[in-house]
Short mmCIF file of C-alpha atoms and ligand atoms in Angstrom, two decimals:
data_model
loop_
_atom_site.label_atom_id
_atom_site.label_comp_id
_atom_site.label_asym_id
_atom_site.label_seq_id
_atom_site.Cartn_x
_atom_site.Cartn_y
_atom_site.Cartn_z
CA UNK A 17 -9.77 -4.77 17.37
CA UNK A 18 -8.56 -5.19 13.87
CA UNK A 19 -5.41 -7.04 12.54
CA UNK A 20 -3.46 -5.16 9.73
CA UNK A 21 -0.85 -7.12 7.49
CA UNK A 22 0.82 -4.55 5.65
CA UNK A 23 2.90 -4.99 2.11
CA UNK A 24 5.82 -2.95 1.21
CA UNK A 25 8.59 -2.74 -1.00
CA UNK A 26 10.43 -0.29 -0.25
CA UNK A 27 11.44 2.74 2.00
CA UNK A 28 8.09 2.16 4.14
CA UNK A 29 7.75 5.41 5.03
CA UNK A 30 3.58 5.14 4.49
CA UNK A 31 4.20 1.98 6.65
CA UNK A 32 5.54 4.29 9.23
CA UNK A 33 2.66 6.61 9.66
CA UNK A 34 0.53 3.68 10.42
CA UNK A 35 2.77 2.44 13.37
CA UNK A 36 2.99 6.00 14.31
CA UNK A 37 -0.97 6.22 14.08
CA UNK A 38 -1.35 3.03 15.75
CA UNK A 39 1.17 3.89 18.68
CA UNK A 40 -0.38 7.13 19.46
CA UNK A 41 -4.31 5.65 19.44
CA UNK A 42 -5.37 7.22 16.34
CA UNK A 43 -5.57 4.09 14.50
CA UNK A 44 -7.30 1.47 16.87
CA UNK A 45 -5.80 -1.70 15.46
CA UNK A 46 -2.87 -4.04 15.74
CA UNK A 47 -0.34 -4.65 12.57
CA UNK A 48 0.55 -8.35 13.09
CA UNK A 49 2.65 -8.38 10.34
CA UNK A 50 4.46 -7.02 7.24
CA UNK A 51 4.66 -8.93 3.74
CA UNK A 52 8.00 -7.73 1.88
CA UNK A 53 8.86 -8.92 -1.76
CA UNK A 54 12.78 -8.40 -1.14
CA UNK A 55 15.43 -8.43 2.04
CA UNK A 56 17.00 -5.06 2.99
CA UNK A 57 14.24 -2.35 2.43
CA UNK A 58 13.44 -0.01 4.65
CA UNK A 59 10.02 -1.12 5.33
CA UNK A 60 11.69 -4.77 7.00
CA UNK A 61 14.04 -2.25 9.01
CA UNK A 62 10.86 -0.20 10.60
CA UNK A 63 8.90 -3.59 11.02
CA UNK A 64 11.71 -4.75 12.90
CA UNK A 65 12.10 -1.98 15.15
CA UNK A 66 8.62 -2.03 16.35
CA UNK A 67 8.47 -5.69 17.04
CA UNK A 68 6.20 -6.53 13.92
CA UNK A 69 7.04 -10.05 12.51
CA UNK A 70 8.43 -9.99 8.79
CA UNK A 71 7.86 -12.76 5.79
CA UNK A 72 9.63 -12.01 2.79
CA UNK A 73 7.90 -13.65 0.08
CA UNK A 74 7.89 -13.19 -3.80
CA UNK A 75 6.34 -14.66 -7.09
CA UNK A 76 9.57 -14.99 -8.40
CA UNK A 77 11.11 -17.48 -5.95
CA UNK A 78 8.62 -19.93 -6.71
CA UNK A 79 8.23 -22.27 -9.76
CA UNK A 80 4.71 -22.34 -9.54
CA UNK A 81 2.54 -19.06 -8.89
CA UNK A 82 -0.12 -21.44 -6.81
CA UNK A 83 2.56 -22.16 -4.50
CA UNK A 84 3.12 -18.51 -3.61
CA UNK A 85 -0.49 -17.83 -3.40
CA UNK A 86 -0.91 -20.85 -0.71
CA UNK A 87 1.96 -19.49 1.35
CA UNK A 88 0.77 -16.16 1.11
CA UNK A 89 -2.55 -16.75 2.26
CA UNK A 90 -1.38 -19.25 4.75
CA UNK A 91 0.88 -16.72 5.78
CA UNK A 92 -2.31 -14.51 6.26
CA UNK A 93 -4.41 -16.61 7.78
CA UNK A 94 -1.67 -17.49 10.87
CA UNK A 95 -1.53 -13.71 11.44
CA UNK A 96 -5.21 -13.66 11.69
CA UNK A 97 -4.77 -10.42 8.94
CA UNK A 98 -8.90 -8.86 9.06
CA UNK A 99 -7.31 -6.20 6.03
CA UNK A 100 -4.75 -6.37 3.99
CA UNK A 101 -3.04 -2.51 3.62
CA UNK A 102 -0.30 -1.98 0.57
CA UNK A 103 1.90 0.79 1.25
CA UNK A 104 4.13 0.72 -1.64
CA UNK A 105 3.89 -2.60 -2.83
CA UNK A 106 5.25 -3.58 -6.12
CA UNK A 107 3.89 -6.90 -7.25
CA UNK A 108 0.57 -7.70 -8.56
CA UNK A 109 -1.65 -8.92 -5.95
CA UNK A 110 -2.77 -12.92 -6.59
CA UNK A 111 -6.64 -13.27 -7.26
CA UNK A 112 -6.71 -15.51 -4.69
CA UNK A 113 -5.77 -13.60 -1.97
CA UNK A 114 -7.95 -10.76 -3.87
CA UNK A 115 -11.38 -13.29 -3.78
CA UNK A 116 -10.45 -14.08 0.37
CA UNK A 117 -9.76 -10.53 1.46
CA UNK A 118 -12.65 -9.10 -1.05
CA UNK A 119 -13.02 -5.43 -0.03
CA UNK A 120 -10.59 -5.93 2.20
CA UNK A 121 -7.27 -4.73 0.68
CA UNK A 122 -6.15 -1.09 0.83
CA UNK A 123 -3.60 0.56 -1.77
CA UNK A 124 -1.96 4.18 -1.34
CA UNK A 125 -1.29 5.62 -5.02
CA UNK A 126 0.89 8.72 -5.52
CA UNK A 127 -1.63 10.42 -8.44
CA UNK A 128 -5.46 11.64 -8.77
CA UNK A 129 -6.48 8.21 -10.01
CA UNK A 130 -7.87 7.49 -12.55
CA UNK A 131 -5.25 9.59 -13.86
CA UNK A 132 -1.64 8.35 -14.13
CA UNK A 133 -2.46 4.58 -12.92
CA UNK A 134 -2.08 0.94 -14.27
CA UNK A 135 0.59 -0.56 -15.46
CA UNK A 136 4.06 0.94 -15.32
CA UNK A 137 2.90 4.45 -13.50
CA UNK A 138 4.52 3.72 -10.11
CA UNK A 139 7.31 5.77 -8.03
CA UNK A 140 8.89 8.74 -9.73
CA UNK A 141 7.97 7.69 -12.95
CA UNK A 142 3.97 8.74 -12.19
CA UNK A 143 5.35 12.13 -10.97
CA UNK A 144 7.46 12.52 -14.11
CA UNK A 145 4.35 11.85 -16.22
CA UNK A 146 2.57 14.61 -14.50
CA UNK A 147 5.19 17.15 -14.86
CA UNK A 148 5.55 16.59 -18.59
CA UNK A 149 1.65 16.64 -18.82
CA UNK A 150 1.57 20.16 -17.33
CA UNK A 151 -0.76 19.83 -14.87
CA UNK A 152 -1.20 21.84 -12.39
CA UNK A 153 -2.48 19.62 -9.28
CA UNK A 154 -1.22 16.01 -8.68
CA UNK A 155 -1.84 13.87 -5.22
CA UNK A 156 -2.85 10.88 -3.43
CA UNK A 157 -5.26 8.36 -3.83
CA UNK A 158 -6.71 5.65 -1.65
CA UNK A 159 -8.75 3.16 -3.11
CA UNK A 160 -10.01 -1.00 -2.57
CA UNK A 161 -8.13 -3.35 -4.85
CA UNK A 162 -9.58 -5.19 -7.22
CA UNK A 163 -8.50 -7.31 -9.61
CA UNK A 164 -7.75 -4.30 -12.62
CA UNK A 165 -4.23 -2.11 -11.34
CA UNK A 166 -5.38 0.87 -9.75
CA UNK A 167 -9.04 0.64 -10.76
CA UNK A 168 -10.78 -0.44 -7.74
CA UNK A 169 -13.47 1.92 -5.72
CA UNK A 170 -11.84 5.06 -4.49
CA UNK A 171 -12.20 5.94 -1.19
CA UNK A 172 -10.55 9.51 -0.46
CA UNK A 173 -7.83 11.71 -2.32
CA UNK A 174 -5.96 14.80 -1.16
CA UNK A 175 -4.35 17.04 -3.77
CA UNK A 176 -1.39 19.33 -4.02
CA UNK A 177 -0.09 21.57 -6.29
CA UNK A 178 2.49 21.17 -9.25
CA UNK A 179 4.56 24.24 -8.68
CA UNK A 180 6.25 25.83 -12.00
CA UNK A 181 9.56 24.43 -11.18
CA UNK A 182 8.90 21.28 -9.67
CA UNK A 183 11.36 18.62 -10.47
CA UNK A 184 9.29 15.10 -10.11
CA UNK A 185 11.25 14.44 -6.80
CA UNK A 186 10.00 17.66 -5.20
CA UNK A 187 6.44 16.56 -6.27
CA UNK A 188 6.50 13.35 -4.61
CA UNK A 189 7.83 14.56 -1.73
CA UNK A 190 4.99 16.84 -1.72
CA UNK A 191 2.76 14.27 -2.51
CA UNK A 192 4.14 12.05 0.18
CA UNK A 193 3.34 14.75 2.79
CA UNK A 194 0.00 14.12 2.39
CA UNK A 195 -0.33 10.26 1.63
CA UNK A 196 1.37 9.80 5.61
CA UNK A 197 -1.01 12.19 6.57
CA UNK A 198 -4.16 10.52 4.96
CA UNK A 199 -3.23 7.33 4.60
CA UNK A 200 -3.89 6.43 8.73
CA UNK A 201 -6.89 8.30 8.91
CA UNK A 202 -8.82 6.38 5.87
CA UNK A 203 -7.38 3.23 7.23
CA UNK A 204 -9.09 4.18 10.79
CA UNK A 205 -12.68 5.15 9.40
CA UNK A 206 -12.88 2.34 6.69
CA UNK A 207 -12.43 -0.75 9.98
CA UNK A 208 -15.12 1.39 11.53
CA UNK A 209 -17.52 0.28 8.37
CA UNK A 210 -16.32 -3.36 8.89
CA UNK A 211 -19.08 -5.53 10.10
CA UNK A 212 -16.78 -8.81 10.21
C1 GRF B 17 4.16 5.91 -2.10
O1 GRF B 17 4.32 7.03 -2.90
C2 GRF B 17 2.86 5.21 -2.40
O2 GRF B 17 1.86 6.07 -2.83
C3 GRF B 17 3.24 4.29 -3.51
O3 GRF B 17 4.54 3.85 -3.20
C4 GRF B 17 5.19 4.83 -2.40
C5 GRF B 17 5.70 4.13 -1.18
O4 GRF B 17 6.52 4.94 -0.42
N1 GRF B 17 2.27 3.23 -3.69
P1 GRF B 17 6.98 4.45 1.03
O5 GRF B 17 7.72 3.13 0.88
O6 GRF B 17 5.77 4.34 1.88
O7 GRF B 17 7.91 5.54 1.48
#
């Protein structure tokens, strides 16, 4: 069986499907831990109601960005973490941990990539974007991470609708439908293509 470390920063509700996925044996892995970048999120709250241990850990509390990326993949390595799943996560992931876990890192993002990723297109503001755009179908992607923002190889997205009067909060809700509802299932068939 697998070990997941998921990353969050913030409500954790994607982090939620995959207990949920995991507790009812649609997801046959364990989640040995949860990397946070700050204390009293929603993600730490659900972590710590299912028993899943929680290291809080951010670039910015450390003078030197090697430092970080030692105790992060230290951090990793004690919890035995086979793939690395972001759900939500706000900070740039180090190479480092990128070059160990090649292939092995996950990342839910609320648009059709390529469309409406990279820098600064996170949260509301990528629904926003699509509104003012005009388009007519947003959704969900799941992709590997690779070193570029959003860029590496995608491996399933789900669309939705824009409706006429959709206010970007009633799109990502929309949109978030979905990513809880995909998000487990990719997870699920991409360990099943894991050799190691
Ligand atoms: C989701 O929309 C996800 O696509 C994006 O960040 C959001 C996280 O939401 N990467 P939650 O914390 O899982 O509720």
């Amino acid at each position: 069986m697998k070990n997941l470390v998921v990353f969050a920063s913030g409500s954790g509700s994607n982090f939620q499907s995959i207990i949920d996925a995991v507790t009812n044996g649609n997801l046959n892995a364990r989640i040995t831990g949860l990397i946070a970048n700050k204390y009293n999120i929603g993600a730490i709250t659900k972590a710590e109601a299912n028993d899943i241990p929680v290291r809080v850990l951010s670039d910015i509390d450390f003078d030197l960005y090697s430092d970080y990326e030692n105790v992060l993949l230290t951090q990793l390595r004690s919890w035995k973490a086979d793939i690395v799943i972001l759900a939500g996560y706000l900070r740039k992931i180090p190479g480092a941990v990128i070059s160990e876990y090649e292939g092995k890192i996950l990342n839910i993002h609320p648009s059709l990539l390529p469309k409406y990723g990279g820098k600064g297109f996170y949260g509301i503001k990528v629904h926003k974007a699509v509104i003012e755009a005009g388009d007519t179908e947003s959704g969900c992607t799941i992709h590997i991470v690779s070193e570029e923002y959003d860029k590496g190889p995608i491996l399933a997205q789900q669309k939705v609708s824009v409706l006429p009067n959709d206010t970007p909060e009633d799109l990502a809700a929309r949109v978030l439908v979905q990513e809880h509802l995909l998000y487990p299932k990719i997870i699920a068939n991409y360990i099943n293509t894991l050799t190691n």
